[in-house]
PDB file of C-alpha atoms in Angstrom:
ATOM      1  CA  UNK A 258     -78.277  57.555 -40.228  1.00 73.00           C
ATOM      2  CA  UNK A 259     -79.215  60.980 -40.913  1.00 85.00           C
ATOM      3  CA  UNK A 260     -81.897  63.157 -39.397  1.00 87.00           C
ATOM      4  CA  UNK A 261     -84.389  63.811 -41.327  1.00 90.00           C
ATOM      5  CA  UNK A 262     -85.750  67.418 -42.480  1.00 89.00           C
ATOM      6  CA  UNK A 263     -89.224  68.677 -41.354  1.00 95.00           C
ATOM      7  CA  UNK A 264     -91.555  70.040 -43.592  1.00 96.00           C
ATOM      8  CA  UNK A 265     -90.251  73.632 -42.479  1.00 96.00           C
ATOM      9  CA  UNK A 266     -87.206  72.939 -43.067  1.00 95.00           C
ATOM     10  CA  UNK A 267     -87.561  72.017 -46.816  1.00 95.00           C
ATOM     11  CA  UNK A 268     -89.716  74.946 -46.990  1.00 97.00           C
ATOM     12  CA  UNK A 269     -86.860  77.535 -45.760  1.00 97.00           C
ATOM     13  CA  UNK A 270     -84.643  75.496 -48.056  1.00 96.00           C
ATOM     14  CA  UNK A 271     -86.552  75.750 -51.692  1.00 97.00           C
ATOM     15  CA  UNK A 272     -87.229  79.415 -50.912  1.00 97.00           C
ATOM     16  CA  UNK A 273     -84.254  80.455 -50.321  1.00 98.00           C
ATOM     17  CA  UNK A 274     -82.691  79.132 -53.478  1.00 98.00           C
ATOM     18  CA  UNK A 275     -85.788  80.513 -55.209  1.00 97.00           C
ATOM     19  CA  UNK A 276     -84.611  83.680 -53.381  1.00 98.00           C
ATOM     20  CA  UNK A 277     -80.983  83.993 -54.679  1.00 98.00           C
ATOM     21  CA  UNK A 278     -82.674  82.602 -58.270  1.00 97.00           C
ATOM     22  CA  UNK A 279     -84.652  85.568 -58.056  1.00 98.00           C
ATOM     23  CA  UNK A 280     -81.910  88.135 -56.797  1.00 98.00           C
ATOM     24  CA  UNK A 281     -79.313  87.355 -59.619  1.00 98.00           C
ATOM     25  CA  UNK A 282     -82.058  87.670 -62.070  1.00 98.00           C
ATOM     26  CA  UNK A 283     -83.053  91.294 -60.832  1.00 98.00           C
ATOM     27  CA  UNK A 284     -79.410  92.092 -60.536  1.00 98.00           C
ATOM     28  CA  UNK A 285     -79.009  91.489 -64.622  1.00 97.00           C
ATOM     29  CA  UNK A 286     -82.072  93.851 -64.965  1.00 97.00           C
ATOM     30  CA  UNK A 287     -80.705  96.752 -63.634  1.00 98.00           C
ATOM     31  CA  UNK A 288     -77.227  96.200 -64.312  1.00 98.00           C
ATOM     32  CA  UNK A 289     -79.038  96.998 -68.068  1.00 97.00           C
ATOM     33  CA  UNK A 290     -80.835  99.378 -67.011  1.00 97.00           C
ATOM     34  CA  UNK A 291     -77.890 101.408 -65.979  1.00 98.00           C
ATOM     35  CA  UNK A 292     -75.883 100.505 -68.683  1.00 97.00           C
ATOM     36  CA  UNK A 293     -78.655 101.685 -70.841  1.00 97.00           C
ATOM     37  CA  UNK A 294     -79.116 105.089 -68.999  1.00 97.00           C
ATOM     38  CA  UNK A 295     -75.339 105.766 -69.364  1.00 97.00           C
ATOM     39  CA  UNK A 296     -75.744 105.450 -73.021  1.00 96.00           C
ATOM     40  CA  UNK A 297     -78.290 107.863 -73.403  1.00 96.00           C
ATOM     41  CA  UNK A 298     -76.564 110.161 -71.238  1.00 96.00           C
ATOM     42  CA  UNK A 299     -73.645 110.089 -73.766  1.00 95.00           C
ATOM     43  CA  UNK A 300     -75.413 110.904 -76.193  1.00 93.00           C
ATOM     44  CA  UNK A 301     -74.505 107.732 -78.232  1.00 93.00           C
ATOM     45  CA  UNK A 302     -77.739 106.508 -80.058  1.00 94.00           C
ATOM     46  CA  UNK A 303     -75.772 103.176 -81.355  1.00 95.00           C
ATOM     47  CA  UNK A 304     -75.037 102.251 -78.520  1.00 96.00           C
ATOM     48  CA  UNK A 305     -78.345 103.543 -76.713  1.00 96.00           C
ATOM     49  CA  UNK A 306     -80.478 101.379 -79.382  1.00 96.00           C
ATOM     50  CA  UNK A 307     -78.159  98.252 -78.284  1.00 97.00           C
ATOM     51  CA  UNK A 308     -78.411  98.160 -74.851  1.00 97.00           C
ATOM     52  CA  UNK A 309     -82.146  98.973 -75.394  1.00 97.00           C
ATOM     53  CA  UNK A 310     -82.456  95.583 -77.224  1.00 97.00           C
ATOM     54  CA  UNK A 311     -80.484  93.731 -74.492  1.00 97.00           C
ATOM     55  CA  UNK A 312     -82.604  95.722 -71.681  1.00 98.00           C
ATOM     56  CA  UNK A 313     -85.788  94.119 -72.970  1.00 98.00           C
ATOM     57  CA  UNK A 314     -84.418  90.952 -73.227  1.00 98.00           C
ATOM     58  CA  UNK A 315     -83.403  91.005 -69.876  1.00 97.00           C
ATOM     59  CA  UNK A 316     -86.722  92.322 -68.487  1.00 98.00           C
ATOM     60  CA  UNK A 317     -88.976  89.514 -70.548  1.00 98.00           C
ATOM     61  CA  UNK A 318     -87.085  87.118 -69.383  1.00 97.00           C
ATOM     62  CA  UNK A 319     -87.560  87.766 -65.881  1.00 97.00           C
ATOM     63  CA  UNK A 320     -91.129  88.236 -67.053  1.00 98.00           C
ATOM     64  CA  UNK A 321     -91.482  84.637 -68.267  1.00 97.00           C
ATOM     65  CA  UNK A 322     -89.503  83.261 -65.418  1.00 96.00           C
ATOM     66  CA  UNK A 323     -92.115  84.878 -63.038  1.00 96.00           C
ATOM     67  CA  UNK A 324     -89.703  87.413 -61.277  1.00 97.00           C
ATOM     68  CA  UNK A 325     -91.524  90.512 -62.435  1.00 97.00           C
ATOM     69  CA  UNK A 326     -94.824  91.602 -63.170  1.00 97.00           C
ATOM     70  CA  UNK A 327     -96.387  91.925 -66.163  1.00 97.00           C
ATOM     71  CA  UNK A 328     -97.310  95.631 -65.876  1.00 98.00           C
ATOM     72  CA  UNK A 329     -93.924  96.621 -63.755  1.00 97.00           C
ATOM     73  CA  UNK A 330     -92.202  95.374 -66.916  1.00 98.00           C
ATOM     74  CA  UNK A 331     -94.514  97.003 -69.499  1.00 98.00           C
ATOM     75  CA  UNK A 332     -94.089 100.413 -67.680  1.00 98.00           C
ATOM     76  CA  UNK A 333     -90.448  99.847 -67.841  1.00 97.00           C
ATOM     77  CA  UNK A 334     -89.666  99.318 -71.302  1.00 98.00           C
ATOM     78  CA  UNK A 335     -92.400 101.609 -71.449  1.00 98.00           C
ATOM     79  CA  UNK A 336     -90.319 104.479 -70.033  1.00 97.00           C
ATOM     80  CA  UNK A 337     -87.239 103.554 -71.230  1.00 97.00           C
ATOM     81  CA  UNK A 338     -88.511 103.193 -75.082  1.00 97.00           C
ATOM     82  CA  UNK A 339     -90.023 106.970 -74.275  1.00 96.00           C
ATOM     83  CA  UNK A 340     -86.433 108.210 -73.009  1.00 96.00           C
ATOM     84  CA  UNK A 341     -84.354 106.838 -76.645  1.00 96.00           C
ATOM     85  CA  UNK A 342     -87.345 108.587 -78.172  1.00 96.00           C
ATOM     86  CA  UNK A 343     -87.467 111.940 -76.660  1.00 95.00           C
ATOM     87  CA  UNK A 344     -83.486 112.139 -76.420  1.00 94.00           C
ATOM     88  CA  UNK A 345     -82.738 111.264 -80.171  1.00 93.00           C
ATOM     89  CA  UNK A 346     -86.187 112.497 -82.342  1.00 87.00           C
ATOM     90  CA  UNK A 347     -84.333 116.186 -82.248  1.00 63.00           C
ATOM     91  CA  UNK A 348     -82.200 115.364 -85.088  1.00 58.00           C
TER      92      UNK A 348
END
């Protein structure tokens, strides 16, 4: 027979693959975020506009799966929108 878990135990358990759930799906958000940052560095509005798209993918879903707030992602795509605009609206 096996010993049975406490309550604690369980506990420790479901949060800490709710933990590594959460950590791989902050990991994707600013892997884009970089990516997205080295594109407008370049210079490369193509490119800048797609990883845009993919950035706010990322950050809604980790929205609707409850990672991030609603207002930390809002200011985020927020500030990122405002960088594509202010580094491209010279032409």
């Amino acid at each position: 027979m096996s010993v049975k878990k406490t309550s604690a135990e369980k506990r420790f358990a479901q949060s800490e693959v709710r933990r590594l759930r959460n950590k791989a799906i902050k990991s994707k958000c600013h892997t884009a975020v970089r990516k997205y940052v080295e594109a407008v560095q370049k210079k490369d509005e193509a490119a800048a506009a797609a990883t845009l798209k993919v950035l706010v993918k990322e950050l809604d879903t980790a929205r609707g799966k409850g990672v991030l707030t609603r207002n930390s992602v809002a200011r985020k795509k927020s500030r990122m929108t405002k960088l594509f605009n202010v580094t491209f609206a010279a032409k």
